[in-house]
Coordinates of C-alpha atoms in Angstrom, one line a residue:
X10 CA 100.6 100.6 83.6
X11 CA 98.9 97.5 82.0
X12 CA 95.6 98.4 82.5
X13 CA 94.2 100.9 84.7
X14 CA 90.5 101.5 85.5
X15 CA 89.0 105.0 86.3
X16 CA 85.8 105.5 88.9
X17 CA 83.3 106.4 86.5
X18 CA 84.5 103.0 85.0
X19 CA 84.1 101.8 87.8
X20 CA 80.4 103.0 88.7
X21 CA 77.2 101.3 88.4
X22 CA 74.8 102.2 85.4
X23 CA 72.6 105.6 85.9
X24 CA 76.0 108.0 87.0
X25 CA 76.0 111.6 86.0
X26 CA 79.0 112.8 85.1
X27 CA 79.9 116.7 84.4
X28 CA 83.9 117.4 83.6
X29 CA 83.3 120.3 85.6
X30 CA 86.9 121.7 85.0
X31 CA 90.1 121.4 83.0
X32 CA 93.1 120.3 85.0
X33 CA 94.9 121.5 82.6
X34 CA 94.5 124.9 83.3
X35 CA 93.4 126.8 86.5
X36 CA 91.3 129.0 85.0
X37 CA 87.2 128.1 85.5
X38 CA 85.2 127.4 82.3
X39 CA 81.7 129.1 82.0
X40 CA 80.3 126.2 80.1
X41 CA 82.1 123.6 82.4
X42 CA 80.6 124.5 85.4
X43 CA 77.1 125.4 84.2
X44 CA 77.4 121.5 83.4
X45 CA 78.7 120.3 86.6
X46 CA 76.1 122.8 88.4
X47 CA 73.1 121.2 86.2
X48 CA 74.3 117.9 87.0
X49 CA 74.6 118.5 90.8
X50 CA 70.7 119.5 91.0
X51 CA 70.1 116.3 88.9
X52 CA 71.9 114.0 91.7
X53 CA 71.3 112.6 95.5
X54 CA 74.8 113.1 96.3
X55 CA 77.9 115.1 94.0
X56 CA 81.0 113.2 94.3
X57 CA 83.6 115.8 93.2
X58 CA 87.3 114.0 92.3
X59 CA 89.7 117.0 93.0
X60 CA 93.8 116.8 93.1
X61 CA 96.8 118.1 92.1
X62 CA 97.1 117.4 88.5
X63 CA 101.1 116.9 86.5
X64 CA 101.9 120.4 86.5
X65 CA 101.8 121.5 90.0
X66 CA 103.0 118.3 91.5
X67 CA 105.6 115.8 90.5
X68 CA 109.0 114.0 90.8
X69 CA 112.2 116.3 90.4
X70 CA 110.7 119.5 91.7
X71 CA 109.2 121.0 95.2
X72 CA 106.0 122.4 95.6
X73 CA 106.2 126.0 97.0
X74 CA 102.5 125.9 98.6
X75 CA 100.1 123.4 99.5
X76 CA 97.5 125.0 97.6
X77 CA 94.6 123.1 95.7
X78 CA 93.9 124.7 92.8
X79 CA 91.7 128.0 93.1
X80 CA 89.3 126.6 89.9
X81 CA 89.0 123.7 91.9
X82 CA 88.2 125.0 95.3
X83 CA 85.5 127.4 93.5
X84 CA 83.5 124.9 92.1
X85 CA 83.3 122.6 95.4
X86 CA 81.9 125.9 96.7
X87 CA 79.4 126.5 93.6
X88 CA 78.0 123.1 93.8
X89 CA 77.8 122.8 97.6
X90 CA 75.8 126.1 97.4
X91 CA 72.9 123.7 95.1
X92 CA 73.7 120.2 96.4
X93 CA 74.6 120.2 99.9
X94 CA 74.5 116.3 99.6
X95 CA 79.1 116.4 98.2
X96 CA 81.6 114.2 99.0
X97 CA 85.2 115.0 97.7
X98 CA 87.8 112.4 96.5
X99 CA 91.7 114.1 96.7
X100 CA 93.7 112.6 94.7
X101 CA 97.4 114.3 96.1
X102 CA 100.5 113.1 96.9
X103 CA 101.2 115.5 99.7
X104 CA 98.8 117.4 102.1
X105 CA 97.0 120.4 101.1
X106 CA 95.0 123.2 101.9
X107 CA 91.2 122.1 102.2
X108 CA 89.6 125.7 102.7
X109 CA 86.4 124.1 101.8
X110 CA 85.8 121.7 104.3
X111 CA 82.7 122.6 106.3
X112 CA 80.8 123.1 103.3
X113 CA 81.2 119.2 102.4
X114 CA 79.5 116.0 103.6
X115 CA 82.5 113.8 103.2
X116 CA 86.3 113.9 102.2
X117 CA 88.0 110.6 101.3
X118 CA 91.3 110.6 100.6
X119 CA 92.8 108.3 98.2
X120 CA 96.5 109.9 97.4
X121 CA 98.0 108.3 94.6
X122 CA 96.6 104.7 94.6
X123 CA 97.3 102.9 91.6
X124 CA 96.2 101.0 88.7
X125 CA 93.4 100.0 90.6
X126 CA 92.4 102.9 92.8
X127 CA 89.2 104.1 90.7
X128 CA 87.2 100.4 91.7
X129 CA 88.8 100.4 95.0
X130 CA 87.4 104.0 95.1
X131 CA 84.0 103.1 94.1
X132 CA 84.0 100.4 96.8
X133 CA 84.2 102.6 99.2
X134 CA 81.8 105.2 98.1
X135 CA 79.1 102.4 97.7
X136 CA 79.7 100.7 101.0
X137 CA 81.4 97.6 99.5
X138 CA 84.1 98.2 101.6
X139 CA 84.9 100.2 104.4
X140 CA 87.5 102.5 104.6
X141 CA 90.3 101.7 107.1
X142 CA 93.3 103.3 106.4
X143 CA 95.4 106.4 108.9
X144 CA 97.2 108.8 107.4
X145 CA 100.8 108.7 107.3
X146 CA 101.7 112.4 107.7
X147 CA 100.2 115.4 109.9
X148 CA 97.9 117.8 107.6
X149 CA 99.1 121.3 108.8
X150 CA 96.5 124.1 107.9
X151 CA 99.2 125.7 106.5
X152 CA 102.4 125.8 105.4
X153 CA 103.9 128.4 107.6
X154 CA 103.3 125.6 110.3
X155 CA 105.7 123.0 108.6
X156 CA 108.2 122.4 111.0
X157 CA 111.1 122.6 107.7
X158 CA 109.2 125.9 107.2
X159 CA 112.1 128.9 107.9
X160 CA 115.0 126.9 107.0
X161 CA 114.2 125.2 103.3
X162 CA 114.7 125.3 100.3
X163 CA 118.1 127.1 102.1
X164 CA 120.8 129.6 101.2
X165 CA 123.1 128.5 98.2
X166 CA 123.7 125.3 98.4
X167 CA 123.0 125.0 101.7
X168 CA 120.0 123.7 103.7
X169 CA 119.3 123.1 107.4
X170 CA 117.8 120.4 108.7
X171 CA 117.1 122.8 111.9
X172 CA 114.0 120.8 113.1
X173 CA 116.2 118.1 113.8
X174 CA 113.6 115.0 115.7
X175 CA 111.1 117.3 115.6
X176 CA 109.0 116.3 112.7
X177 CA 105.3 115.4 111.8
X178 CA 103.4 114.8 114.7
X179 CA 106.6 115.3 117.0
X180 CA 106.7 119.2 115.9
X181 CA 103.1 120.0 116.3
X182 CA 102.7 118.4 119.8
X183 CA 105.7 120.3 121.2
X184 CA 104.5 123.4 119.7
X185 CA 100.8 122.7 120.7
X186 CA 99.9 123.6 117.2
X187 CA 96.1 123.0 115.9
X188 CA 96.3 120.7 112.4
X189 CA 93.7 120.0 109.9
X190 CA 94.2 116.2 110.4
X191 CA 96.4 114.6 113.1
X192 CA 98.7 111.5 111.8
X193 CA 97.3 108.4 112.3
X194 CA 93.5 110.0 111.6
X195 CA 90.9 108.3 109.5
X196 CA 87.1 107.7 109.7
X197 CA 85.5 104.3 109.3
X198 CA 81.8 103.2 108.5
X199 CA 81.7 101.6 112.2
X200 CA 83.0 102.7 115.7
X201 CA 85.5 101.2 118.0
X202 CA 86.0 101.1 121.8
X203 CA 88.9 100.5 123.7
X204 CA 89.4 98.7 127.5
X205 CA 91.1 97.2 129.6
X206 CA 94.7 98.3 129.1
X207 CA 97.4 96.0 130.9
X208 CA 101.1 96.2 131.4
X209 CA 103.0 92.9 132.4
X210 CA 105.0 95.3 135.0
X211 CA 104.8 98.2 137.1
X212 CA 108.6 98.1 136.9
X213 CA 110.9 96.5 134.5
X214 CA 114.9 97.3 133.8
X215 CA 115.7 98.2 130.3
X216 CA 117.2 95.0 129.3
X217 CA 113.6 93.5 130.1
X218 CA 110.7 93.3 127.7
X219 CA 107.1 95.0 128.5
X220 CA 104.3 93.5 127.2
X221 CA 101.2 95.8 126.5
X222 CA 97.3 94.3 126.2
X223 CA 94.4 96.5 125.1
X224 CA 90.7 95.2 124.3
X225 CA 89.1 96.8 120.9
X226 CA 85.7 96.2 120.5
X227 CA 84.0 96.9 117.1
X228 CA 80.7 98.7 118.5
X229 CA 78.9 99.6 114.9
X230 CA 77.5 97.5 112.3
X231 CA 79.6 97.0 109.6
X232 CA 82.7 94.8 109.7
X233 CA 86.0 96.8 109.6
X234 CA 89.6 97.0 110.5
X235 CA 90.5 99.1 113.5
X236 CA 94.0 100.6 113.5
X237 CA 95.7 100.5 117.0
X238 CA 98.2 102.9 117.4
X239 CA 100.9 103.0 120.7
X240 CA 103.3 105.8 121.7
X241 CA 105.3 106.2 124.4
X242 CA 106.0 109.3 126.3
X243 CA 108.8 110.4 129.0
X244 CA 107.6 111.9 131.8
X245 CA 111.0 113.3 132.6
X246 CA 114.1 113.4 130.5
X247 CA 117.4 115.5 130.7
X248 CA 117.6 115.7 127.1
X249 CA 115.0 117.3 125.2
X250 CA 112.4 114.5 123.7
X251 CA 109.5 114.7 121.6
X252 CA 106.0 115.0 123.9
X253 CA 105.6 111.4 122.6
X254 CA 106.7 108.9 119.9
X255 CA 105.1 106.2 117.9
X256 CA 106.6 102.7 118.7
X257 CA 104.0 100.1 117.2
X258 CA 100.4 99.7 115.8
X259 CA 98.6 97.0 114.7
X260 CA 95.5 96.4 112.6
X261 CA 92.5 94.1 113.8
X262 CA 90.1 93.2 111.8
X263 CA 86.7 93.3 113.9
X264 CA 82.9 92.1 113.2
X265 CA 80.2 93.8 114.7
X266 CA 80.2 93.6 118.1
X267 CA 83.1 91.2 118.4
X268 CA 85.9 92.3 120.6
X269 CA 89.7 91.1 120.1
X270 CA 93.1 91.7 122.1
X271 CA 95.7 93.4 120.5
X272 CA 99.1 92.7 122.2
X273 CA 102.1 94.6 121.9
X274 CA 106.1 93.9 123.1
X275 CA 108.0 96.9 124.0
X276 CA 112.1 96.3 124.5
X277 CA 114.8 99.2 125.4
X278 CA 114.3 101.0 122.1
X279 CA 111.0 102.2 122.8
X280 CA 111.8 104.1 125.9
X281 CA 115.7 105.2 124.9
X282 CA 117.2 108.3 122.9
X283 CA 119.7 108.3 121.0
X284 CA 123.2 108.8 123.2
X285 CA 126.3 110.9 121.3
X286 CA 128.4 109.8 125.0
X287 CA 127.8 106.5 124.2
X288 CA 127.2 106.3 120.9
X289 CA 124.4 104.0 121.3
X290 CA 121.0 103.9 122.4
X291 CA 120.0 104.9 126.1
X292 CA 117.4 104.6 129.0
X293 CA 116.9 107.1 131.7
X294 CA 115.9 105.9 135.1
X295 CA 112.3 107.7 135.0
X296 CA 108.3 106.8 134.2
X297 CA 107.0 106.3 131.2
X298 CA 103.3 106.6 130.3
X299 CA 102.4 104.0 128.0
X300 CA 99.6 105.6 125.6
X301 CA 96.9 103.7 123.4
X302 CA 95.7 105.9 120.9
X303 CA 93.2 106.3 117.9
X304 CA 95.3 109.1 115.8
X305 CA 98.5 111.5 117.4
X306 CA 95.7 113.9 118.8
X307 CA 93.2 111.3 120.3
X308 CA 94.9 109.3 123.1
X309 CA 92.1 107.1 124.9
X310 CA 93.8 105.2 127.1
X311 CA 97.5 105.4 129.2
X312 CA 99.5 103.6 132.3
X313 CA 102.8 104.2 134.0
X314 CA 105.8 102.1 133.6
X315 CA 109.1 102.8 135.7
X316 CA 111.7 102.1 133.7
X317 CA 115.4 101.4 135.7
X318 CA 118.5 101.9 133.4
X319 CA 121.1 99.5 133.4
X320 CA 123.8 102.1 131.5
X321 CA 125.3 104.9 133.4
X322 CA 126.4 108.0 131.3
X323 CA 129.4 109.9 133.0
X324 CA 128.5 113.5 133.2
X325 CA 131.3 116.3 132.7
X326 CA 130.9 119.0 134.4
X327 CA 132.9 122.7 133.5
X328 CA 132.8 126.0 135.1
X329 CA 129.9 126.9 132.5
X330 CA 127.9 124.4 134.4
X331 CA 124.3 125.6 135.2
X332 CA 122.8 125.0 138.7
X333 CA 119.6 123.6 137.1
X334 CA 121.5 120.9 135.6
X335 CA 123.2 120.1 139.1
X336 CA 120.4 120.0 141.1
X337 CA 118.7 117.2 138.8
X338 CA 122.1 114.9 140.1
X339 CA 122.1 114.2 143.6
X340 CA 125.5 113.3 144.1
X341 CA 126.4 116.7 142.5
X342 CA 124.2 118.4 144.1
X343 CA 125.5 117.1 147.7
X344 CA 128.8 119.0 146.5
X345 CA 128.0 121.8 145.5
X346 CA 124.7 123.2 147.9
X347 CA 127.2 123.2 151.3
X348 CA 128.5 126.2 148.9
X349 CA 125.2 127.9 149.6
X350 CA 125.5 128.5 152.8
X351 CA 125.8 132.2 154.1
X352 CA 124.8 133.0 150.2
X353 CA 121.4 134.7 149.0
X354 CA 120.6 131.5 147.6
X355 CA 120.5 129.5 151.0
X356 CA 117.1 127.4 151.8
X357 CA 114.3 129.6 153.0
X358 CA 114.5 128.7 156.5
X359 CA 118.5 130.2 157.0
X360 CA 116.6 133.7 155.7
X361 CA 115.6 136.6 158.0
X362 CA 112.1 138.3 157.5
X363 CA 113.8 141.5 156.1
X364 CA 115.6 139.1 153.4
X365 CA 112.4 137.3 152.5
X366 CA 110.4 141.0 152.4
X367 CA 113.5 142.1 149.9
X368 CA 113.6 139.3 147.5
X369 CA 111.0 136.5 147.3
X370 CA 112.9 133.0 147.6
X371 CA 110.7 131.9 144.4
X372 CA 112.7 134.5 142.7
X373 CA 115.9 133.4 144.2
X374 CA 115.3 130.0 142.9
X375 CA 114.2 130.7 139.3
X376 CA 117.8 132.9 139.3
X377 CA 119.9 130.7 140.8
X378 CA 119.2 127.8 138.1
X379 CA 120.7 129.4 135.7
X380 CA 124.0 130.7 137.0
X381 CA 126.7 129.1 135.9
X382 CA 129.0 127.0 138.7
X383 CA 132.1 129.5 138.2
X384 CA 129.9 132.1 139.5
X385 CA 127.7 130.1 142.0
X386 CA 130.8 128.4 144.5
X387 CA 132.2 132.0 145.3
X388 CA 128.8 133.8 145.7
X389 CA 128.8 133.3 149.6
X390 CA 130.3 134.6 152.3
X391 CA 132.7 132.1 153.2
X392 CA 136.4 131.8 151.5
X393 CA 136.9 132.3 148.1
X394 CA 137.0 128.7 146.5
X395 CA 138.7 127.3 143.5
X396 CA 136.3 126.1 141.5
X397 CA 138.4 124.2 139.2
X398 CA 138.6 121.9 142.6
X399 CA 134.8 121.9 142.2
X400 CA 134.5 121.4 139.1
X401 CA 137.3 118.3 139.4
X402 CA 135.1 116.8 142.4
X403 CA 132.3 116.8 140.5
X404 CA 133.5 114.7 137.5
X405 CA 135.3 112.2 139.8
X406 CA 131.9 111.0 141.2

């Protein structure tokens, strides 16, 4: 770099400063941290810069925890124990453990910001500027709840990308796992509401355009930039989709009680999947909720949208066909229940008291979705069938 300026640069005149450690070792020095402890009963407020320093994290190598260091972590605790007034700057490329975090005031989180992150820092400890940046990634509280965790660094030379879509935010919300920070969180000097959320259509085809309104409203007193984040989630889907996904944001800058509408355009990739039949993007017939949201844990506001596909993916059907696959199609379904009949799985009503008393028909149901079809057309009473036939009829629709 040309130039580069640190915070303590940075700082106005009368700043203590204590090293407090050596990031070049993670071992805590006695005379080091009598400093830093003498300095924090000195101060109003400690702000302690902690990170990851060269040797634990870099290009050309992984990290095998998220760990801060311990030396680290053990001072934030000594000096929070005199000075409860702390605020810690993280300087880290990649999310870490924060086992300290009720015992601190404040945690801003600069990453790797550049030559000019110390001012930019200072700037937003003094109130010069108000923080306004989300986070990028999901902080997990650990790193047995990575999704990547069981399958990397791999076997050999081999390495499975098992997680498949399911990554960041996607992971955590199908697994209904508790993080340390959500993506898309961050904290800002002033507050925001959100109203009035409008769609252009109840119903729109997926060759059609949806265009999405939402009122923020900057309800503190400090100017600041509001980050409007909107996912999309499918109510209903035959393939297996994330709980929701990110399709746009957009940042508004906002005065104090000024309000602005953010506007959003949503086409068929924000409601499709990815289709190996087709090779192509694709929309299923189905409602969508349309959610307006603050971070990936904090939705605040959400409408419907049916969405009618234009594109028509031929199903094929085998013997190894499962019943709750052909019961979500009701042209296959029209095929293959008149096989029922005279079967334990016929409807409720066809069943006789002793039947019912025998086996519950909830039961019935919950086994019957998951036999396969070359069992299912011959497991009544009438003649035997050839399910090849079946299976032929089926594909032919």
């Amino acid at each position: 770099s040309y130039k580069t300026m640190s915070a303590l640069e940075a700082a106005p005149a009368g700043v203590i400063y204590a090293r407090g450690f050596d990031d070049k070792s993670d071992e805590l020095d006695s005379g080091l941290v009598a400093q830093a402890l003498e300095a924090a009963r000195q101060a109003d407020t400690v702000v302690f810069f902690a990170g990851l320093p060269d040797m634990w994290e870099s290009e050309g190598f992984d990290r095998a925890h998220m760990r801060l260091p311990e030396s680290q972590n053990e001072l934030i605790r000594k000096i929070a124990a005199v000075q409860p007034n702390i605020v810690v700057v993280l300087h880290n490329g990649v999310p870490v453990e924060i086992p300290w975090l009720d015992e601190v005031r404040g945690l801003l989180e600069v990453y790797y910001g550049g030559d000019a992150v110390g001012g930019a820092t200072v700037d937003l400890l003094y109130g010069r500027a108000n923080p306004c940046g989300r986070l990028p990634e999901t902080f997990p509280q650990k790193l047995e709840h990575n999704p990547s965790y069981l399958n990397f660094p791999g076997e050999g030379d081999t390495v499975r990308y098992a997680e498949g879509i399911f990554v960041g935010y996607r992971y955590y919300d199908k697994k209904k796992l508790e993080v340390l920070f959500p993506f898309g969180y961050g904290l800002s000097y002033t507050g925001f509401e959100y109203k009035n959320l409008r769609l252009s259509a109840g119903t729109i085809k997926d060759t059609e355009t949806l265009t999405v309104s939402v009122d923020v409203t900057n309800t503190g007193g400090v100017a600041g930039k509001e980050v409007v984040q909107l996912y999309v989630s499918d109510r209903e889907s035959t393939v297996i989709r994330p709980v929701k996904e990110l399709k746009d944001f957009a940042k508004v800058f906002l005065q104090p009680g000024q309000t602005k509408t953010v506007t959003f355009a949503l086409d068929k990739r924000a409601f499709a999947y990815y289709s190996a039949e087709l090779g192509d993007w694709h929309v299923e017939t189905g409602v969508f909720d349309i959610i307006i949201a603050k971070s990936a844990a904090e939705p605040v506001l959400s409408r419907p949208v049916t969405v009618e596909s234009t594109v028509r993916i031929p199903r094929r059907w085998t013997k190894d066909s499962v019943y709750i696959d052909i019961k979500k199609d009701p042209a296959a379904r029209a095929i293959v229940d008149p096989l029922l009949k005279g079967s334990w799985f016929r409807p409720e009503t066809e069943r006789s008291e002793t039947e019912k008393e025998a086996i519950s028909q909830a039961f019935l149901e919950a086994l019957l979705d998951y036999i396969p079809l070359r069992n299912l057309v011959n497991a009544g009473s009438h003649e035997p069938v050839d399910v090849q036939t079946i299976v032929d009829q089926l594909n032919s629709l």
